[in-house]
Coordinates of C-alpha atoms in Angstrom, one line a residue:
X275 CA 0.0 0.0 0.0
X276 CA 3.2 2.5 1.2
X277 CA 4.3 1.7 -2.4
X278 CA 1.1 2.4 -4.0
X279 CA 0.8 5.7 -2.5
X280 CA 4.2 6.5 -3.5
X281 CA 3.4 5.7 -6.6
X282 CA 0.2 7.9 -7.1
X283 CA 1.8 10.6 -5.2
X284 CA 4.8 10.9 -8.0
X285 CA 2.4 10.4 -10.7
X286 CA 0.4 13.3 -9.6
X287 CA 3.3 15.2 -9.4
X288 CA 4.4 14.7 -12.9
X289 CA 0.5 15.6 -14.2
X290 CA 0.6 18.5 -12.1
X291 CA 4.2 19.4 -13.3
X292 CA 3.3 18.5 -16.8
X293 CA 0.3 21.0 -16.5
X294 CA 2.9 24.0 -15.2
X295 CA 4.2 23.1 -18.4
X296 CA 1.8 23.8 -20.7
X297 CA 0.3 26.5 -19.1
X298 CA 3.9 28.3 -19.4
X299 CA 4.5 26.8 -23.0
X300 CA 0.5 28.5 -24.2
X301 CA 2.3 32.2 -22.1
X302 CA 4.9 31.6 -24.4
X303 CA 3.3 31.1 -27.9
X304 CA 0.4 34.0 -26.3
X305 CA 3.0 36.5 -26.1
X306 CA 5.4 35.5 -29.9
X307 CA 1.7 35.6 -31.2
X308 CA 1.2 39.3 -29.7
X309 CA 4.4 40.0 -31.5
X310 CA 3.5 38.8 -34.7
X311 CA 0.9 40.3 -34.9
X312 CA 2.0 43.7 -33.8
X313 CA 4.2 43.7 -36.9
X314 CA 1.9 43.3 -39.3
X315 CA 0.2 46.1 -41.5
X316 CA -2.9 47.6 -39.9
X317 CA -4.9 47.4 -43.4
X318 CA -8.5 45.9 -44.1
X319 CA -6.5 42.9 -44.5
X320 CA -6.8 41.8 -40.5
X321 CA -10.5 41.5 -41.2
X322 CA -10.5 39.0 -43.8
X323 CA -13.1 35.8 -43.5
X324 CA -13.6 33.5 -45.8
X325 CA -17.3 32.5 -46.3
X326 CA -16.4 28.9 -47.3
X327 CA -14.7 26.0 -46.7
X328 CA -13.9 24.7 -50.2
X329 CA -10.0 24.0 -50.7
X330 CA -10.2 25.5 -54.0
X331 CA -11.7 28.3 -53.1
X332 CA -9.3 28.9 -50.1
X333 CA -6.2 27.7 -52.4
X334 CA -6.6 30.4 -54.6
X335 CA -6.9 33.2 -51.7
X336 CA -3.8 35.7 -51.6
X337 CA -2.0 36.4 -48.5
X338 CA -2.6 40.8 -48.1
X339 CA -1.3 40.9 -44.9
X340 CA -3.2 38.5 -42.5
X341 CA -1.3 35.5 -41.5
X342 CA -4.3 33.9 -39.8
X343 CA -8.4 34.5 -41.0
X344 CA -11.5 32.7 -39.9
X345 CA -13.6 30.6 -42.3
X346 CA -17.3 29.9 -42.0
X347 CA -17.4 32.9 -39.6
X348 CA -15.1 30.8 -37.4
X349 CA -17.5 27.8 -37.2
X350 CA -16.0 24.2 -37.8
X351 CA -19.8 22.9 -38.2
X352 CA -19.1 19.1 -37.6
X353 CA -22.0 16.8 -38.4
X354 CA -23.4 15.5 -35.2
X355 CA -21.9 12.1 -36.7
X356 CA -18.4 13.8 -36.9
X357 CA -18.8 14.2 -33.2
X358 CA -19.7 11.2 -31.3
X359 CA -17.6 9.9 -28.9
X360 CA -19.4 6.2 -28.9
X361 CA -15.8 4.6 -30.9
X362 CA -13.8 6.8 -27.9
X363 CA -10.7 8.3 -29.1
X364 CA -9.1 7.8 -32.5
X365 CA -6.9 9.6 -34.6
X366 CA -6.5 8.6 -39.0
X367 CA -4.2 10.3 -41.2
X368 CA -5.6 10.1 -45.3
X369 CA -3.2 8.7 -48.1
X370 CA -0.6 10.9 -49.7
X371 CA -1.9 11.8 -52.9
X372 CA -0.5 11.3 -56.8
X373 CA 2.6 14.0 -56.3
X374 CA 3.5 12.2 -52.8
X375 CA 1.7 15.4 -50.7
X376 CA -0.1 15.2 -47.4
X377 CA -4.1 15.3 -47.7
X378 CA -5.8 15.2 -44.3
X379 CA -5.6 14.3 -40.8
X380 CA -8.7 13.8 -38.7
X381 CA -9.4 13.1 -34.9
X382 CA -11.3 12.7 -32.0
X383 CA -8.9 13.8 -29.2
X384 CA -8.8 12.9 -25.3
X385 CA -6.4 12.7 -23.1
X386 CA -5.8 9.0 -23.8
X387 CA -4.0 9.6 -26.5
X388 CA -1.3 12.1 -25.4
X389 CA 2.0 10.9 -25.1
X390 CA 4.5 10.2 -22.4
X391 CA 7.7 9.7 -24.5
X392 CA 9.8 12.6 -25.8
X393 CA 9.7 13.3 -29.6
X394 CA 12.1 12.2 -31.6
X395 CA 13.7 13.9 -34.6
X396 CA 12.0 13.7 -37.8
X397 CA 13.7 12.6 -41.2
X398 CA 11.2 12.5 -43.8
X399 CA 11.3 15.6 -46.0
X400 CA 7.9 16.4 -46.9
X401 CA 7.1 17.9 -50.4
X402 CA 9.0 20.5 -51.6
X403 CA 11.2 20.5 -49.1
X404 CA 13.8 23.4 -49.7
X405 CA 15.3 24.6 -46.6
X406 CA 17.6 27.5 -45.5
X407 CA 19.0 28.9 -42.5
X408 CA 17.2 32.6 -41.8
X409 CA 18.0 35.4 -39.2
X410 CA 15.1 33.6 -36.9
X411 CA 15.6 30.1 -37.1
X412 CA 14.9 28.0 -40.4
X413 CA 12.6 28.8 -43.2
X414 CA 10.3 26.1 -43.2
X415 CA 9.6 23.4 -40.5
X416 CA 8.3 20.1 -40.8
X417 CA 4.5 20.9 -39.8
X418 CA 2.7 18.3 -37.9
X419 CA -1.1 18.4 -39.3
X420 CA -1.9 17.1 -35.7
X421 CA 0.7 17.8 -33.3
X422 CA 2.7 15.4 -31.6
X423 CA 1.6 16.7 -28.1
X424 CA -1.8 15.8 -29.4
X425 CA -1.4 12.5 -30.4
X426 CA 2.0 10.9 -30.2
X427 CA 2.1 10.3 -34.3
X428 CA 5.4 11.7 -35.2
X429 CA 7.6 10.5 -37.9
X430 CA 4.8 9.7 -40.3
X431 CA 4.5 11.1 -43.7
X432 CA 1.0 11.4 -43.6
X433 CA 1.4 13.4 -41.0
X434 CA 3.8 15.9 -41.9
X435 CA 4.3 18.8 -44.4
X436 CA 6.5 21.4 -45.4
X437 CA 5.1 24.5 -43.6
X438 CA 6.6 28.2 -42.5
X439 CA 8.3 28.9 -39.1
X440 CA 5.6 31.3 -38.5
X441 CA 2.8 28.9 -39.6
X442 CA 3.9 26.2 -37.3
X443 CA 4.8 28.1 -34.6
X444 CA 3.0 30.8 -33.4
X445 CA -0.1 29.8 -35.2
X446 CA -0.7 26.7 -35.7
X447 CA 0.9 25.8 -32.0
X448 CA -1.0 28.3 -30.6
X449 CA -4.4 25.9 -31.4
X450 CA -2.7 23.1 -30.7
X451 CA -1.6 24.5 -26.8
X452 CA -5.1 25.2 -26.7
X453 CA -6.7 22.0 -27.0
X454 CA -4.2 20.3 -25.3
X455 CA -4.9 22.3 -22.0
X456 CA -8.1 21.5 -22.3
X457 CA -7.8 18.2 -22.7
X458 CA -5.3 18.0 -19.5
X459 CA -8.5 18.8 -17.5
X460 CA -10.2 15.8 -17.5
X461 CA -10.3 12.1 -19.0
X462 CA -13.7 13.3 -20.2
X463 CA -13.1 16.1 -22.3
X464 CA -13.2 15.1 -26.4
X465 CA -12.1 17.5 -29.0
X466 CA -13.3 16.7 -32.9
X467 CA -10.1 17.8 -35.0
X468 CA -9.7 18.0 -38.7
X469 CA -6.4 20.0 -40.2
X470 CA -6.0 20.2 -43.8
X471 CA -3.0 21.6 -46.2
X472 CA -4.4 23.8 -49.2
X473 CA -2.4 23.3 -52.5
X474 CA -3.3 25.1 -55.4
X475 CA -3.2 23.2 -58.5
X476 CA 0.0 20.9 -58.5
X477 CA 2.1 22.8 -56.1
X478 CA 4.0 21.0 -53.9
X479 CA 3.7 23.2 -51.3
X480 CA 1.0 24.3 -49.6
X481 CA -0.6 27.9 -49.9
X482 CA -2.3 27.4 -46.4
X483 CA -3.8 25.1 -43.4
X484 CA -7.1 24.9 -42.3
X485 CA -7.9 23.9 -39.1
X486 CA -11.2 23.2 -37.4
X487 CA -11.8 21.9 -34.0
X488 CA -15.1 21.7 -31.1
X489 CA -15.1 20.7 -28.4
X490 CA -17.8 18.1 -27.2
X491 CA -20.6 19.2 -25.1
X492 CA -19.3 22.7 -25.2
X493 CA -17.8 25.5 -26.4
X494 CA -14.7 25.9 -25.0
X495 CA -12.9 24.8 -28.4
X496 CA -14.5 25.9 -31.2
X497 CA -12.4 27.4 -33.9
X498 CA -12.5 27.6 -37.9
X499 CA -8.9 29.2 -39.4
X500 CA -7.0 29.2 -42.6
X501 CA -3.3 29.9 -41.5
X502 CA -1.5 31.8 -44.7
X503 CA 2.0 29.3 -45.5
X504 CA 4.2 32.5 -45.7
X505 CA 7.0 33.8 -43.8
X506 CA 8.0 37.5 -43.5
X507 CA 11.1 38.2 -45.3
X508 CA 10.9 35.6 -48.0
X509 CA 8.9 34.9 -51.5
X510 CA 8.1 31.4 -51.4
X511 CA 8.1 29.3 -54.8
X512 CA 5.0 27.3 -53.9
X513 CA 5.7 24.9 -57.0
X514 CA 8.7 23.4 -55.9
X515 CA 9.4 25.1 -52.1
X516 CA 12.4 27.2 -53.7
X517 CA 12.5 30.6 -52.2
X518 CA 13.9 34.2 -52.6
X519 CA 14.9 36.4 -49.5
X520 CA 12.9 39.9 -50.3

């Protein structure tokens, strides 16, 4: 029994440090956000929404300024299908497509699912894959649709894509941070998760991300965004992931 409660007692310690963690990691991303978007242009621009969720019609919207917009006046509208729990949690990651690029991730999230283990470094080069050192870091990262803190899926190609530092971190980890501090709360809380690269035409990079995600049984996370694939500084050859520093 001593042992038992030893145990317990260090495993609530490590969920409790883990928490402290991610409460100071969503500070973090909160605060480069802030920045990011203090430097942009105050134009029309920061109001942009797109009206629709069609990949065509996102893939051919042009970045004016606005790294992040909302789409469907920010509502993921999930089919009540998309979000029963009755299968629990689950995560599946669509075929790569004729050109070898990412297609879609989908997932019903808990806590469950989360991993333990520390990630380990990823090899696969996603399409157009073109990188270069830049005064901040890297131009392009390899961007987890859904991120590893979400699921644990890391080294998978189905799973990864060639995406800006500023797309995969503030934005996109910004989300992620979210729902995962929500889902630290209970064993009970779900979160219905699609995230979706948008190519235009045969490019082998992606002009965007969308990302949609509720929560189930409230509101808590509710979110429909398309993330601009840009980085400021640099003209991006979305055919082939070649690039030009401006």
């Amino acid at each position: 029994m001593a042992d038992q409660t030893k145990l317990n007692n260090k495993t609530n310690s490590a969920i409790s440090s883990l928490d402290e963690a991610i409460a100071d990691k969503r500070e973090e991303v909160s605060s480069l956000k802030a920045t990011l978007d203090n430097s942009k242009p105050s134009t029309e621009a920061s109001k942009t929404t797109a009206g629709t969720t069609d990949a065509n019609t996102l893939a051919n919207l042009d970045y004016t300024g606005q790294q992040e917009i909302t789409v469907n006046n920010n509502d993921p509208a999930f089919s009540k299908n998309d979000l029963s729990t009755a299968k629990g949690a689950w995560a599946a990651y669509s075929d790569l497509d004729s050109l070898n690029r990412v297609t879609d991730a989908n997932a019903l999230l808990n806590r469950s699912l989360m991993p333990s283990a520390k990630r380990e470094p990823l090899t696969w080069n996603p399409t157009g894959w073109h990188n270069k050192k830049t005064a901040h870091g890297w131009l392009y990262n390899r961007s987890h649709l859904i991120g590893y803190q979400l699921t644990g899926e890391n080294n998978n190609p189905k799973n990864l894509m060639t995406g800006t530092q500023t797309l995969n971190s503030p934005l996109m980890l910004a989300h992620e941070m979210d729902i995962a501090y929500y889902l630290k709360q209970s064993n009970d809380h779900y979160v219905r998760y699609e995230v979706k690269p948008i190519f235009r035409g045969n490019e082998l990079v992606a002009r965007g991300v969308q990302m949609r995600a509720q929560s189930i049984g409230d509101n808590t996370i509710h979110f429909n965004v398309y993330i601009f694939n840009v980085e400021p500084g640099y003209t991006i050859n979305y055919a082939d992931g070649t690039s030009t520093k401006n």
